[in-house]
């Protein structure tokens, strides 16, 4: 069965407000007061612990504490500070009608992913939801994709494609050996996606069925 794996933040949803405000909240607890939310967009995509260490010089322990603080706000408020991109539900229905197996593959904790899909009213269009674990055992896109293939051992990599908006998605797909289609409307840059190895970059999610047809045929 042909399988489409979707990233969440920046691919299906515009989650900038929720993520950046929760990062801001976490930084405040360390007496770091970042007023420019745009500067916190770099936290959208990669694992939070990695980003706190990379961009603010936190130790691993501090990064874990910051991530816990982030989730304190995110679980109550931030998770709902997002909106689904135009055309997403229509695209998912088209793919479903065409017989694709559809799964989420996000480095966001899996239980949050399920809440968000329910909130958007699109859960029934997904055959599986694969996300990170809060204990850190699964936290990056490579590990999320590996978990998908652990669950679905009959899935053939030549019949799978990841859809994402950042180089982290492309690199994850490269790592497990599946193609990736990038989207330009998210938080990554088209040139970066192409340079990382994305098979295509689309400007509109409704272009996806046509591009998948090219990849799989």
CSV table of C-alpha atoms in Angstrom, one decimal:
chain,number,residue,atom,x,y,z
A,1,UNK,CA,0.0,0.0,0.0
A,2,UNK,CA,1.3,3.5,-0.9
A,3,UNK,CA,1.9,5.5,2.3
A,4,UNK,CA,2.0,9.2,2.9
A,5,UNK,CA,3.7,10.4,6.2
A,6,UNK,CA,2.9,13.9,7.3
A,7,UNK,CA,4.9,16.2,9.5
A,8,UNK,CA,2.6,18.4,11.6
A,9,UNK,CA,3.9,21.8,12.6
A,10,UNK,CA,4.4,23.9,9.4
A,11,UNK,CA,3.0,21.2,7.2
A,12,UNK,CA,-0.6,20.6,8.3
A,13,UNK,CA,-0.8,23.4,10.9
A,14,UNK,CA,0.5,26.9,11.5
A,15,UNK,CA,1.6,26.5,15.1
A,16,UNK,CA,3.9,29.5,15.4
A,17,UNK,CA,1.9,31.3,18.1
A,18,UNK,CA,1.6,28.4,20.5
A,19,UNK,CA,5.1,27.2,20.1
A,20,UNK,CA,6.9,30.6,20.3
A,21,UNK,CA,4.8,31.8,23.3
A,22,UNK,CA,5.5,28.6,25.1
A,23,UNK,CA,9.2,28.9,24.5
A,24,UNK,CA,9.0,32.5,25.7
A,25,UNK,CA,7.3,31.2,28.8
A,26,UNK,CA,10.0,28.7,29.4
A,27,UNK,CA,12.8,31.2,28.9
A,28,UNK,CA,11.1,33.6,31.3
A,29,UNK,CA,11.5,31.0,34.1
A,30,UNK,CA,15.3,31.2,33.5
A,31,UNK,CA,15.1,35.0,33.7
A,32,UNK,CA,15.6,35.3,29.9
A,33,UNK,CA,13.0,37.7,28.5
A,34,UNK,CA,12.7,37.3,24.8
A,35,UNK,CA,10.1,39.8,23.4
A,36,UNK,CA,10.5,39.0,19.7
A,37,UNK,CA,8.5,35.9,19.0
A,38,UNK,CA,9.8,35.8,15.4
A,39,UNK,CA,13.3,35.0,16.7
A,40,UNK,CA,11.8,31.9,18.4
A,41,UNK,CA,10.6,30.3,15.1
A,42,UNK,CA,13.8,28.3,15.1
A,43,UNK,CA,12.2,26.1,17.8
A,44,UNK,CA,9.6,24.9,15.3
A,45,UNK,CA,10.6,21.6,13.9
A,46,UNK,CA,13.6,20.2,15.8
A,47,UNK,CA,13.4,18.7,19.3
A,48,UNK,CA,13.0,21.3,22.0
A,49,UNK,CA,15.8,20.0,24.2
A,50,UNK,CA,18.2,20.3,21.2
A,51,UNK,CA,17.1,23.9,20.5
A,52,UNK,CA,17.4,25.1,24.0
A,53,UNK,CA,20.9,23.8,24.1
A,54,UNK,CA,21.8,25.2,20.6
A,55,UNK,CA,20.3,28.6,20.8
A,56,UNK,CA,20.6,29.5,24.5
A,57,UNK,CA,23.6,27.5,25.6
A,58,UNK,CA,21.6,25.4,28.1
A,59,UNK,CA,23.1,22.3,29.6
A,60,UNK,CA,21.2,19.1,29.0
A,61,UNK,CA,19.6,19.3,32.4
A,62,UNK,CA,18.6,22.9,31.9
A,63,UNK,CA,17.2,22.1,28.5
A,64,UNK,CA,15.1,19.3,30.1
A,65,UNK,CA,13.8,21.7,32.7
A,66,UNK,CA,13.0,24.3,30.1
A,67,UNK,CA,11.1,21.7,28.0
A,68,UNK,CA,9.1,20.7,31.1
A,69,UNK,CA,8.3,24.4,31.6
A,70,UNK,CA,7.3,24.7,28.0
A,71,UNK,CA,4.9,21.8,28.3
A,72,UNK,CA,3.4,23.3,31.4
A,73,UNK,CA,1.9,26.1,29.2
A,74,UNK,CA,1.6,24.1,26.0
A,75,UNK,CA,-0.6,21.4,27.4
A,76,UNK,CA,-3.2,23.9,28.6
A,77,UNK,CA,-3.0,26.8,26.2
A,78,UNK,CA,-0.4,26.6,23.5
A,79,UNK,CA,-1.7,23.4,22.0
A,80,UNK,CA,-4.8,25.3,20.8
A,81,UNK,CA,-2.9,28.3,19.6
A,82,UNK,CA,-2.6,27.0,16.0
A,83,UNK,CA,-4.7,26.8,12.8
A,84,UNK,CA,-4.9,24.3,10.0
A,85,UNK,CA,-3.5,25.4,6.7
A,86,UNK,CA,-6.0,26.0,3.9
A,87,UNK,CA,-6.6,22.9,1.8
A,88,UNK,CA,-5.3,20.4,4.3
A,89,UNK,CA,-8.6,18.6,5.0
A,90,UNK,CA,-9.5,18.5,1.3
A,91,UNK,CA,-6.1,17.1,0.4
A,92,UNK,CA,-6.3,14.4,3.0
A,93,UNK,CA,-9.7,13.4,1.7
A,94,UNK,CA,-8.4,13.2,-1.8
A,95,UNK,CA,-5.5,11.0,-0.8
A,96,UNK,CA,-7.8,8.8,1.3
A,97,UNK,CA,-10.2,8.3,-1.7
A,98,UNK,CA,-7.2,7.4,-3.8
A,99,UNK,CA,-6.4,4.6,-1.4
A,100,UNK,CA,-3.3,5.9,0.4
A,101,UNK,CA,-2.4,4.8,3.9
A,102,UNK,CA,-2.0,8.1,5.8
A,103,UNK,CA,0.1,8.5,9.0
A,104,UNK,CA,1.4,11.4,11.0
A,105,UNK,CA,5.1,11.5,11.7
A,106,UNK,CA,5.9,14.3,14.1
A,107,UNK,CA,8.7,15.0,16.6
A,108,UNK,CA,6.0,16.5,18.8
A,109,UNK,CA,4.9,14.1,21.6
A,110,UNK,CA,2.4,11.7,20.2
A,111,UNK,CA,-0.4,12.4,22.7
A,112,UNK,CA,-0.3,16.1,21.8
A,113,UNK,CA,-0.5,15.1,18.1
A,114,UNK,CA,-3.7,13.2,18.7
A,115,UNK,CA,-5.2,16.1,20.6
A,116,UNK,CA,-4.4,18.5,17.8
A,117,UNK,CA,-5.8,16.2,15.0
A,118,UNK,CA,-9.0,15.8,17.1
A,119,UNK,CA,-9.1,19.6,17.6
A,120,UNK,CA,-8.9,20.1,13.8
A,121,UNK,CA,-11.5,17.4,13.1
A,122,UNK,CA,-9.2,15.3,10.9
A,123,UNK,CA,-8.3,12.3,13.1
A,124,UNK,CA,-10.5,10.0,11.1
A,125,UNK,CA,-8.5,10.6,8.0
A,126,UNK,CA,-5.3,9.1,9.6
A,127,UNK,CA,-4.5,5.4,9.8
A,128,UNK,CA,-1.8,6.0,12.4
A,129,UNK,CA,-0.2,8.7,14.5
A,130,UNK,CA,3.5,8.4,15.2
A,131,UNK,CA,5.1,11.0,17.4
A,132,UNK,CA,7.9,11.5,20.0
A,133,UNK,CA,7.8,10.2,23.5
A,134,UNK,CA,8.1,12.5,26.5
A,135,UNK,CA,10.9,10.4,28.0
A,136,UNK,CA,13.2,11.4,25.1
A,137,UNK,CA,13.6,7.8,23.8
A,138,UNK,CA,12.0,9.0,20.5
A,139,UNK,CA,12.5,12.7,19.9
A,140,UNK,CA,13.8,13.5,16.4
A,141,UNK,CA,12.4,12.8,13.0
A,142,UNK,CA,14.8,9.9,12.2
A,143,UNK,CA,13.6,8.1,15.3
A,144,UNK,CA,9.9,8.9,14.6
A,145,UNK,CA,10.2,7.4,11.2
A,146,UNK,CA,12.1,4.4,12.5
A,147,UNK,CA,9.2,3.9,15.0
A,148,UNK,CA,6.7,4.0,12.1
A,149,UNK,CA,8.6,1.1,10.3
A,150,UNK,CA,8.8,-0.8,13.6
A,151,UNK,CA,5.0,-0.6,13.9
A,152,UNK,CA,4.4,-1.4,10.2
A,153,UNK,CA,6.9,-4.0,9.4
A,154,UNK,CA,5.3,-4.9,6.1
A,155,UNK,CA,5.6,-1.3,4.8
A,156,UNK,CA,8.0,-1.0,1.9
A,157,UNK,CA,10.2,2.1,1.9
A,158,UNK,CA,9.8,2.5,-1.9
A,159,UNK,CA,6.1,2.9,-1.3
A,160,UNK,CA,6.4,5.6,1.4
A,161,UNK,CA,6.9,9.4,1.2
A,162,UNK,CA,7.3,12.0,3.9
A,163,UNK,CA,5.8,15.5,3.6
A,164,UNK,CA,7.5,18.2,5.6
A,165,UNK,CA,8.5,21.8,5.7
A,166,UNK,CA,12.0,21.8,7.1
A,167,UNK,CA,15.4,20.3,6.4
A,168,UNK,CA,14.9,18.2,9.5
A,169,UNK,CA,12.1,16.4,7.6
A,170,UNK,CA,14.2,15.9,4.5
A,171,UNK,CA,17.2,14.7,6.6
A,172,UNK,CA,15.0,12.3,8.5
A,173,UNK,CA,13.6,10.9,5.3
A,174,UNK,CA,17.1,10.6,3.8
A,175,UNK,CA,18.2,8.7,6.9
A,176,UNK,CA,15.6,6.0,6.7
A,177,UNK,CA,15.7,5.9,2.9
A,178,UNK,CA,12.4,7.3,1.7
A,179,UNK,CA,11.7,10.3,-0.5
A,180,UNK,CA,10.5,13.6,0.9
A,181,UNK,CA,8.3,16.3,-0.6
A,182,UNK,CA,8.8,19.8,0.9
A,183,UNK,CA,6.2,22.5,1.4
A,184,UNK,CA,7.2,26.1,1.0
A,185,UNK,CA,4.4,27.7,3.1
A,186,UNK,CA,5.8,26.4,6.4
A,187,UNK,CA,8.8,27.4,8.5
A,188,UNK,CA,11.6,26.2,6.2
A,189,UNK,CA,13.0,27.7,3.0
A,190,UNK,CA,12.5,26.2,-0.4
A,191,UNK,CA,16.2,26.4,-1.3
A,192,UNK,CA,17.2,24.7,1.9
A,193,UNK,CA,14.7,21.9,1.2
A,194,UNK,CA,15.9,21.4,-2.3
A,195,UNK,CA,19.6,21.4,-1.2
A,196,UNK,CA,18.8,18.9,1.5
A,197,UNK,CA,17.4,16.5,-1.1
A,198,UNK,CA,13.6,17.1,-1.3
A,199,UNK,CA,12.2,15.5,-4.4
A,200,UNK,CA,9.8,18.4,-4.9
A,201,UNK,CA,8.8,21.5,-3.1
A,202,UNK,CA,5.1,22.5,-3.4
A,203,UNK,CA,3.5,25.9,-2.7
A,204,UNK,CA,0.0,24.5,-2.1
A,205,UNK,CA,-0.9,21.3,-0.3
A,206,UNK,CA,-3.4,20.5,-3.1
A,207,UNK,CA,-0.5,20.0,-5.4
A,208,UNK,CA,0.5,17.0,-3.4
A,209,UNK,CA,-1.6,14.2,-5.1
A,210,UNK,CA,-0.1,15.0,-8.5
A,211,UNK,CA,3.5,15.0,-7.1
A,212,UNK,CA,2.9,11.7,-5.3
A,213,UNK,CA,1.6,10.2,-8.5
A,214,UNK,CA,4.9,11.1,-10.1
A,215,UNK,CA,7.0,9.6,-7.3
A,216,UNK,CA,5.1,6.4,-7.1
A,217,UNK,CA,4.7,5.8,-10.9
